[in-house]
Coordinates of C-alpha atoms and ligand atoms in Angstrom, one line a residue:
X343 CA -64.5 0.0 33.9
X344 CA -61.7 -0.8 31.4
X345 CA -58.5 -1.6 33.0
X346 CA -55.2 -2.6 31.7
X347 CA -53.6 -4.9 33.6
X348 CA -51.7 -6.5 30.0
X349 CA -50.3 -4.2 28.0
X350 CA -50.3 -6.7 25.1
X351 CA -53.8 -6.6 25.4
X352 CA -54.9 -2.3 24.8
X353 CA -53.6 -0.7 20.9
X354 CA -54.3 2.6 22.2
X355 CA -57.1 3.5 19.9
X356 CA -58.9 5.5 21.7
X357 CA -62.4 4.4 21.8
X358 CA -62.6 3.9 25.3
X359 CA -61.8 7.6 26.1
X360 CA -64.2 8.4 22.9
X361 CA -66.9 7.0 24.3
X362 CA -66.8 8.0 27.8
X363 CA -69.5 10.6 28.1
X364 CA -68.1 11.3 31.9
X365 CA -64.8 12.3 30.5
X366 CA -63.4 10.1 33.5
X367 CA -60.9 9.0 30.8
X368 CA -57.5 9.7 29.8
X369 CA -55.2 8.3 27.6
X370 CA -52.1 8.6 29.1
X371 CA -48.4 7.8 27.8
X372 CA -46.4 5.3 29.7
X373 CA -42.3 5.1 30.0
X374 CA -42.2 3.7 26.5
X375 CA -43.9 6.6 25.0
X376 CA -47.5 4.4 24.0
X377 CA -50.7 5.6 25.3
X378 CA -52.7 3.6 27.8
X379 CA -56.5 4.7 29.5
X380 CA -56.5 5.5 32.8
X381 CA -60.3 6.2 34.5
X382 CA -60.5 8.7 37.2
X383 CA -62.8 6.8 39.5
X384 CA -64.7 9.5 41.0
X385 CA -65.9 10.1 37.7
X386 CA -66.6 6.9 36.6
X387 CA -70.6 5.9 36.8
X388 CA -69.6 2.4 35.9
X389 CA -71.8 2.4 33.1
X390 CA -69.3 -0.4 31.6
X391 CA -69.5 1.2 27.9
X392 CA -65.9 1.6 27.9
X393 CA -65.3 -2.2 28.2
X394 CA -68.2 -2.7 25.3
X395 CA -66.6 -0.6 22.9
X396 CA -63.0 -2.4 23.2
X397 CA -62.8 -4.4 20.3
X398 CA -59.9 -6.6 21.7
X399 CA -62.1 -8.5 23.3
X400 CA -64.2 -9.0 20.4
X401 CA -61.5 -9.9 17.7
X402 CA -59.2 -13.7 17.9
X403 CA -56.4 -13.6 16.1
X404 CA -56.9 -17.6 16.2
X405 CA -59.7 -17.3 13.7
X406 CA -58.9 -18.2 10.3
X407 CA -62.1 -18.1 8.6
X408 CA -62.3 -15.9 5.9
X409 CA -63.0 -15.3 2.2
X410 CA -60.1 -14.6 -0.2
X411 CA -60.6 -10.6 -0.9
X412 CA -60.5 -9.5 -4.4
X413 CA -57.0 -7.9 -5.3
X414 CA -55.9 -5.5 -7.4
X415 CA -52.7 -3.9 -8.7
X416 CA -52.9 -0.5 -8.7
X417 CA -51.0 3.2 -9.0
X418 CA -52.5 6.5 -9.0
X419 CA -53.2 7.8 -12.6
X420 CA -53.7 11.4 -12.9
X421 CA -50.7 13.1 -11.7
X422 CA -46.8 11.3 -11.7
X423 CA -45.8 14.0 -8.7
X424 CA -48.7 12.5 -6.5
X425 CA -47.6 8.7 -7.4
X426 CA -44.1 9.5 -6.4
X427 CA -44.6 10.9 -3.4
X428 CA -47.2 8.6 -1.9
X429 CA -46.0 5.9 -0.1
X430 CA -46.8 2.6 -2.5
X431 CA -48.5 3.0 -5.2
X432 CA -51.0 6.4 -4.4
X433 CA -54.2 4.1 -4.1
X434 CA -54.8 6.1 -1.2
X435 CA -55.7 9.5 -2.9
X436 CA -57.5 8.2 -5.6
X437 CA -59.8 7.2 -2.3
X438 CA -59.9 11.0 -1.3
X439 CA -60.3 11.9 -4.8
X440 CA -63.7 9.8 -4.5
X441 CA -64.4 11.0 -1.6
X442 CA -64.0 14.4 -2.0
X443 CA -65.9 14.2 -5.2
X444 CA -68.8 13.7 -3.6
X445 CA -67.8 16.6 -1.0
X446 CA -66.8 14.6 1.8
X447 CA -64.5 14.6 4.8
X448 CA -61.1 13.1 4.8
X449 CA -59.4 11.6 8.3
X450 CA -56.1 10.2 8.4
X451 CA -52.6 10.9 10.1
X452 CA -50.6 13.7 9.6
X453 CA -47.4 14.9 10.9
X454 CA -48.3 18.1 13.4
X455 CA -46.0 21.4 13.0
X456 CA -44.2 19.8 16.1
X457 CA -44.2 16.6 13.9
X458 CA -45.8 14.9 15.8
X459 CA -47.7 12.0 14.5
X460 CA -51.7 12.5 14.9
X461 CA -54.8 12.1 12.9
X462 CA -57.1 14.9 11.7
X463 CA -59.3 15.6 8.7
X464 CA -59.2 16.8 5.7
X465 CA -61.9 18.7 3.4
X466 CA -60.3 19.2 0.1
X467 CA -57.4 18.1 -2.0
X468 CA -54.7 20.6 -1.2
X469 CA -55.9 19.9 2.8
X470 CA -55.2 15.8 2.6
X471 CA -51.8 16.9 1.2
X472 CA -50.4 16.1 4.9
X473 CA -51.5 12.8 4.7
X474 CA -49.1 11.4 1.9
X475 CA -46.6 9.1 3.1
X476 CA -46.3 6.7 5.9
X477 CA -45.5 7.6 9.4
X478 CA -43.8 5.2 10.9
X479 CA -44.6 6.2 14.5
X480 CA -47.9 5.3 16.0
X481 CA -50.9 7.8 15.5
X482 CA -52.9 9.7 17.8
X483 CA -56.3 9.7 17.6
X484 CA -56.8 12.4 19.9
X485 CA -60.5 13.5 19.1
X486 CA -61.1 12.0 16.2
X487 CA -64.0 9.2 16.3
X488 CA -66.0 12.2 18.4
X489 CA -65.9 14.1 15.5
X490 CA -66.4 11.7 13.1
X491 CA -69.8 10.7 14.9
X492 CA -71.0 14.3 14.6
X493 CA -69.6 14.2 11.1
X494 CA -71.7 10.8 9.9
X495 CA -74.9 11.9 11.9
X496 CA -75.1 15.1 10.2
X497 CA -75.0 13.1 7.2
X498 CA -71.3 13.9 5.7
X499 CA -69.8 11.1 3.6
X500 CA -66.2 10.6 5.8
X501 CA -63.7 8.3 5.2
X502 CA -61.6 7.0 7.8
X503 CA -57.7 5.8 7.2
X504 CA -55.9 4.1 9.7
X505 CA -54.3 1.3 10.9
X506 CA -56.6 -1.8 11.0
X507 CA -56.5 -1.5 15.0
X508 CA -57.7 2.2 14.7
X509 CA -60.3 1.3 12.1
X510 CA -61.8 -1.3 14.4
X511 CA -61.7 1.1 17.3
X512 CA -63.7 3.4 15.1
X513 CA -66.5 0.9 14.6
X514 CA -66.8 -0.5 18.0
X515 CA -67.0 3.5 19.2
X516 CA -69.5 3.8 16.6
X517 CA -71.8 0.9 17.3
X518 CA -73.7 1.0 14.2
X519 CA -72.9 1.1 10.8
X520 CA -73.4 4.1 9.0
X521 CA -74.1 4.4 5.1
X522 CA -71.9 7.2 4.8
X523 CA -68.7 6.1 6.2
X524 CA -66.2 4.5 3.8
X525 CA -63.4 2.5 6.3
X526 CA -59.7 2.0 4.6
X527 CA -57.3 0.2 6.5
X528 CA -53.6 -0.2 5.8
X529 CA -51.5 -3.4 5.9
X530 CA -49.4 -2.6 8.7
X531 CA -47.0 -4.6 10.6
X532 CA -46.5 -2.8 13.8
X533 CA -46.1 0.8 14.9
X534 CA -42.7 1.9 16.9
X535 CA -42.8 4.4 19.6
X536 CA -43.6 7.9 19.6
X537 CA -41.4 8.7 22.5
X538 CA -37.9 7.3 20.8
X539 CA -39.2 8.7 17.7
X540 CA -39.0 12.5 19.9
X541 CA -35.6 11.7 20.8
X542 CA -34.5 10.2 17.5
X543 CA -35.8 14.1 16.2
X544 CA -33.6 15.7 19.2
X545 CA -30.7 13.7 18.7
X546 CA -30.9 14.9 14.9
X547 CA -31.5 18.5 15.7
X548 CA -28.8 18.4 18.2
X549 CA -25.9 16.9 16.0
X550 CA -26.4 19.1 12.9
X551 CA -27.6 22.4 15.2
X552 CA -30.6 22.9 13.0
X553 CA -34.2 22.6 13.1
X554 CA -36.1 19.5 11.0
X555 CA -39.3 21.2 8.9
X556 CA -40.0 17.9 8.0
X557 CA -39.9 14.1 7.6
X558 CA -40.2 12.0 4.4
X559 CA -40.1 8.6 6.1
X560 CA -40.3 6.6 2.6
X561 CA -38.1 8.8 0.4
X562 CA -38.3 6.9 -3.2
X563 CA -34.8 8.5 -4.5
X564 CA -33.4 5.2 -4.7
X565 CA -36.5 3.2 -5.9
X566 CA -39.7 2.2 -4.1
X567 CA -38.6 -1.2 -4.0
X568 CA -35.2 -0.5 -2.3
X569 CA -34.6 -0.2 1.6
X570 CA -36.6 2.4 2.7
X571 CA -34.4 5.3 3.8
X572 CA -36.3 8.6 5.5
X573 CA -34.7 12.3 4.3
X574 CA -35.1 15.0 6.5
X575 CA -35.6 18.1 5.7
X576 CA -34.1 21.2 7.8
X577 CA -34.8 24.8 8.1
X578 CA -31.6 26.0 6.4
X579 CA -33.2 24.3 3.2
X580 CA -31.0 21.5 3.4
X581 CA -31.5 17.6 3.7
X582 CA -29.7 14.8 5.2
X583 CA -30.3 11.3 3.0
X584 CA -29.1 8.0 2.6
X585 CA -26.5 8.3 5.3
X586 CA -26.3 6.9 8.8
X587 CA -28.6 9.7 10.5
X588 CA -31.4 9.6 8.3
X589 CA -31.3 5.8 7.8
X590 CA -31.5 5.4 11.8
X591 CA -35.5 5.8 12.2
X592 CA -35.8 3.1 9.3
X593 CA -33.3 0.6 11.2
X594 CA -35.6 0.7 14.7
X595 CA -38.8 0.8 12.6
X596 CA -37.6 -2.2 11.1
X597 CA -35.6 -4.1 14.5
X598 CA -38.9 -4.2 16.3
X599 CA -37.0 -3.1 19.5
X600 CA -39.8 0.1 20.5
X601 CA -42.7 -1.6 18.6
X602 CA -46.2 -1.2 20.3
X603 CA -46.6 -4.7 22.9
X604 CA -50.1 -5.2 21.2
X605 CA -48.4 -5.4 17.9
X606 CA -46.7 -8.7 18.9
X607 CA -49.8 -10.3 19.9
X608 CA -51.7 -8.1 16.7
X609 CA -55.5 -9.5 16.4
X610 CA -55.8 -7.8 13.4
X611 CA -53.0 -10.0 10.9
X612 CA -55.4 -11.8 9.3
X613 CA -58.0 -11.8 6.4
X614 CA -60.9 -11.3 8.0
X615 CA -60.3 -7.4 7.5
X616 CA -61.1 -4.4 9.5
X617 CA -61.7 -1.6 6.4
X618 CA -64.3 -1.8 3.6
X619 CA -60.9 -1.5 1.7
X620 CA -57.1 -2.5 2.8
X621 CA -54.2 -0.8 1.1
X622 CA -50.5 -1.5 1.1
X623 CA -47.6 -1.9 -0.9
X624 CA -47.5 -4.5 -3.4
X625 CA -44.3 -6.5 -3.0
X626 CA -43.6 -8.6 -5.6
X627 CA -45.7 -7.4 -8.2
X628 CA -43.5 -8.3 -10.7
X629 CA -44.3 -11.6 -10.8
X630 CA -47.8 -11.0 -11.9
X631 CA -47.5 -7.4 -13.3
X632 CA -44.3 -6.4 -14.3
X633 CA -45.2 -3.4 -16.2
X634 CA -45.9 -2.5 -12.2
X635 CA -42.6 -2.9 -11.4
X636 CA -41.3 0.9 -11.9
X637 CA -39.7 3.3 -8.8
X638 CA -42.8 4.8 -8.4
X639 CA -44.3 2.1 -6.5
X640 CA -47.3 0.1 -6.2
X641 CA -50.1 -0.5 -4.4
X642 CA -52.0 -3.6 -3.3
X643 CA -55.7 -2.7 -3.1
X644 CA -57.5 -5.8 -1.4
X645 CA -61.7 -5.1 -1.7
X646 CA -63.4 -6.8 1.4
X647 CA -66.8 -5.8 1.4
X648 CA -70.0 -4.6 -0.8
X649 CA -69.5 -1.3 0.4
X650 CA -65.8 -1.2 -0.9
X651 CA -66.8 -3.1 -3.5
X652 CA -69.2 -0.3 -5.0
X653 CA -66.9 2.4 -4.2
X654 CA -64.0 1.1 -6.1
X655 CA -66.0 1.1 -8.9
X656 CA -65.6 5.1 -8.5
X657 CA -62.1 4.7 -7.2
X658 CA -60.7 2.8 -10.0
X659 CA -61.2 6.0 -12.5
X660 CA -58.4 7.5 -10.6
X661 CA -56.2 4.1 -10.9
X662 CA -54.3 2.4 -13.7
X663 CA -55.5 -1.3 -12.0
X664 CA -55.1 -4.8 -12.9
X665 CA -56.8 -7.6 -11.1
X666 CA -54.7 -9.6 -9.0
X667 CA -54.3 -13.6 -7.8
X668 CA -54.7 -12.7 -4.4
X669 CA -53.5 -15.7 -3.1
X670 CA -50.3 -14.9 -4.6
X671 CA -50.6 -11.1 -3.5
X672 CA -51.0 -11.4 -0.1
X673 CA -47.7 -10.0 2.1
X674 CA -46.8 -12.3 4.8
X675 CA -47.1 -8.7 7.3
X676 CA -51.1 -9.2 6.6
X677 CA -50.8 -13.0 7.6
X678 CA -48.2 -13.2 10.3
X679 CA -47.7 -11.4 13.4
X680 CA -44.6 -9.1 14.0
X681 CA -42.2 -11.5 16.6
X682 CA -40.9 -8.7 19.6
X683 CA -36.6 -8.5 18.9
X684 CA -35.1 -10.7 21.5
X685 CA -33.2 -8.3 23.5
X686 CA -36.7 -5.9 23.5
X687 CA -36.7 -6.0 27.5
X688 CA -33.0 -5.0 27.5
X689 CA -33.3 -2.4 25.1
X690 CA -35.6 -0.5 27.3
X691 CA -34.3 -1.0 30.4
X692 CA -30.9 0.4 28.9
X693 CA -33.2 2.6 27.4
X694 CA -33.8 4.6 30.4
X695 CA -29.7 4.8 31.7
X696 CA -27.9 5.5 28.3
X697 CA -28.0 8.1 25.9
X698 CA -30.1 8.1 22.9
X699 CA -26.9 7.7 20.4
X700 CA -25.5 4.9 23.0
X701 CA -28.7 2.7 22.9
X702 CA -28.8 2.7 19.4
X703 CA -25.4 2.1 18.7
X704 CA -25.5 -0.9 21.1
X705 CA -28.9 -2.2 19.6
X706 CA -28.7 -1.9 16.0
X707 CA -26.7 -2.3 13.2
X708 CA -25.0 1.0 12.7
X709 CA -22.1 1.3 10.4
X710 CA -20.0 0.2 7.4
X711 CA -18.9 -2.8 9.4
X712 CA -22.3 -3.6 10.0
X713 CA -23.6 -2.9 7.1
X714 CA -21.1 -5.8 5.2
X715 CA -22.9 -7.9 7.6
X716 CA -26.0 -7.1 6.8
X717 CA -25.8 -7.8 2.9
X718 CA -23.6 -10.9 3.9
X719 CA -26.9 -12.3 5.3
X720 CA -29.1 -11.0 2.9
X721 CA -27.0 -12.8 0.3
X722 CA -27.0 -16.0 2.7
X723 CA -30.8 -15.8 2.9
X724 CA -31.2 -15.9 -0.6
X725 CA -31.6 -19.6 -1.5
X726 CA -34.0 -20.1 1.6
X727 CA -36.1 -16.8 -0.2
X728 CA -36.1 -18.4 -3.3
X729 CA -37.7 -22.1 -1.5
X730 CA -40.4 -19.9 -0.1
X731 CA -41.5 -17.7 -3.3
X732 CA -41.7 -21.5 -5.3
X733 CA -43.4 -23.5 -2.4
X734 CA -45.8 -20.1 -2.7
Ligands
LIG63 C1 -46.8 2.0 10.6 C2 -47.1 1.5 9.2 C3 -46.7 0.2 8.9 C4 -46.9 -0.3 7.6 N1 -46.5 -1.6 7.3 C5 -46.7 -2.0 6.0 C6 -46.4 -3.4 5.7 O1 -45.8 -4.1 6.5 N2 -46.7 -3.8 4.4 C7 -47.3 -3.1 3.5 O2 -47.6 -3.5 2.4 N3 -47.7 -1.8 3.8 C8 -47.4 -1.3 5.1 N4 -47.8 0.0 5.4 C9 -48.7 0.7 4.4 C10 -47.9 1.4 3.3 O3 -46.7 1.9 3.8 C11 -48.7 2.6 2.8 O4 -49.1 3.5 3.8 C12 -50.0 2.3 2.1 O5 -49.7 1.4 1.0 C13 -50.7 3.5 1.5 O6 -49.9 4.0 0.5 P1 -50.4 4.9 -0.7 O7 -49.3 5.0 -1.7 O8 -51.7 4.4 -1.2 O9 -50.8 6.3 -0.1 P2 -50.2 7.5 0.9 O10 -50.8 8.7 0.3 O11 -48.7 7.4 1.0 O12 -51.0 7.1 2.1 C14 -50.7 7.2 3.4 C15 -51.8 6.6 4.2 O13 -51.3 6.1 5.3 C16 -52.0 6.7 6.4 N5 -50.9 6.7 7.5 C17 -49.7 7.2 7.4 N6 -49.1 7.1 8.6 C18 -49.9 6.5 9.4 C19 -49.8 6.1 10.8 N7 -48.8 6.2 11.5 N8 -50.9 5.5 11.3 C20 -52.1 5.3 10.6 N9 -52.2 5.7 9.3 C21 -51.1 6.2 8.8 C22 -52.4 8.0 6.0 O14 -53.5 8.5 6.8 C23 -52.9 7.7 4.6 O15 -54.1 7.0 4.6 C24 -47.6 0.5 6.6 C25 -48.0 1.8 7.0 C26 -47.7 2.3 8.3 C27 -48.1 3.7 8.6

């Protein structure tokens, strides 16, 4: 029966509780607001298919075999609106555009009317709407690979988005491959916690005495390219942007302080990828495709097996693409794992006594002082950036 004795060691995708056909199974959220199984022993038959379907076990993150993928620049072509508000480049709905061509089912995450982070499905265009944009706050899977299994054995064509973690949960649940199901996993460097993203929200709705509708966590205003600033949107039809507040969620996505333990230990940084298809943002592009290089964004579409292969055939209708050296494309987050912050084990046990604006403050660099500092080192870490992108 699956038991997690090392947190490093469980992502939380859910196909242990998935596959459990006891329901002895819960996934359960510990103090730093990540969800863990738990097994109710005197449900458990000890049938041992929850330890089968882990796919921890099954994947190294010392194995460097792989092939080079086939890479391609890309951005969404039939509508500017889409483009903009998608995340990189849009790659991802010219995906549901295929697949709901050929009237199938969508899954990916969404932001809840509680906004909370979660996956669900989609059936149509105007329905996958809610899956635009990044979260950055781990997703939960809640039901989802159940449903998906009904979904593929009654024949559906369903594509499944996730992080490469979740897509590889998916498969192991699975346990066979199906024709019908297109995988698409996203080059993702960690995921922070949902439980300081909650209090991030109520510290927010507390200072400005209204209620948040909604979340853009990669707001483009100030180009794709630029630091990636959230706006958030309240019930009064107004929006905080670009200011201390709204720039907060960015600052501890990006410190690594309430990032997932698995992700520092992340089987999944490598080549040997999860999805028929990976998508992400390209960084860079300019060096190969500078007519790429507007505030739009782009995306990095990396093909990594026949299946993805075929479908992007279909896909790329819905893409202005280029073919990519993807030697030269691939993002150091798809190679390298995420290190922990230093002071991570501080940061939560203060985490616990202080408030949620006193942690932070502590924690991160908040301010104007702080913010000299942090385009002082930028500008000091320039000539060691420039090294790397020749040696590259
Ligand atoms: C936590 C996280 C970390 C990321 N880190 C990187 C990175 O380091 N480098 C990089 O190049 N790209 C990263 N990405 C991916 C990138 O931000 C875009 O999501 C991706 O390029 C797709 O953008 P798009 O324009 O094609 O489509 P969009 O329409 O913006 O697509 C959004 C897609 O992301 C999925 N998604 C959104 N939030 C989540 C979530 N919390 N969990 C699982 N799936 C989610 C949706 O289901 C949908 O498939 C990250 C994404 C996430 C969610």
């Amino acid at each position: 029966m699956i038991n997690i004795s090392n947190k490093s060691e469980c992502t939380g995708c859910s196909a242990c509780y998935s596959v459990c056909s006891k329901n002895a199974i819960s996934m359960v959220t510990d103090k730093e607001g990540f969800k863990y199984p738990e097994v109710d022993e005197s449900l458990c038959i000890d049938c041992g298919l929850c330890d089968r379907v882990c796919p921890i076990g099954r994947r190294d993150n010392q194995d460097i075999s792989f092939d080079i993928p086939i890479a391609y620049a890309a951005h969404y072509k039939n509508d500017e609106k889409i483009w903009y508000d998608s995340a990189s480049g849009g790659a991802f709905t010219a995906i549901t555009d295929y697949i709901f061509k050929h009237n199938g089912r969508v899954y990916g995450a969404a932001l809840n009317d509680k906004l909370v982070v979660e996956h669900g499905y989609a059936d149509n265009k105007k329905e996958a709407l809610k899956f635009r944009d990044s979260k950055y706050v781990q997703s939960d899977i809640k039901d989802c690979f159940k449903h998906i299994k009904r979904d593929l054995k009654d024949g559906k064509i369903v594509l499944f988005s996730g992080t490469p973690c979740q897509v590889a949960g998916l498969k192991d649940y699975l346990r066979k491959p199906y024709d019908n199901l297109l995988t698409v996993d996203l080059i993702c460097h960690c995921v922070p916690s949902p439980r300081v993203f909650e209090d991030y929200k109520n510290y927010i709705e507390t200072k400005y005495d209204k209620k948040i509708i909604h979340i853009c966590f990669k707001d483009k205003t100030l180009g794709w390219d630029k630091f990636q600033t959230p706006r958030i949107f309240f019930d009064d039809g107004s929006n905080i942007f670009n200011i201390d507040d709204s720039k907060l969620w960015a600052l501890i996505f990006y410190s690594h302080l309430a990032v997932r333990p698995s992700c520092h230990t992340c089987r999944f940084a490598n080549l040997n990828r999860e999805g028929d298809l990976t998508i992400g943002d390209f960084w860079g592009v300019e060096k190969q495709h500078p007519e790429y290089l507007v505030p739009n964004g782009a995306s990095l579409v990396l093909i990594n097996s026949d299946k993805g292969k075929e479908a992007f055939k279909e896909i790329s209708d819905n893409l202005v693409c280029s073919l990519s050296d993807a030697v030269q494309a691939l993002p150091d987050t798809l190679l390298y794992v995420t290190k922990p912050h230093s002071k991570r084990s501080e940061f939560w046990n203060d985490y616990e006594k202080m408030s949620f604006k006193s942690v932070t403050n502590r924690y991160l660099d908040l301010g104007k002082k702080n913010e000299y500092k942090r385009k002082l080192k930028r500008v000091l870490r320039l000539p060691f950036r420039l090294i790397k992108s020749i040696m590259k």
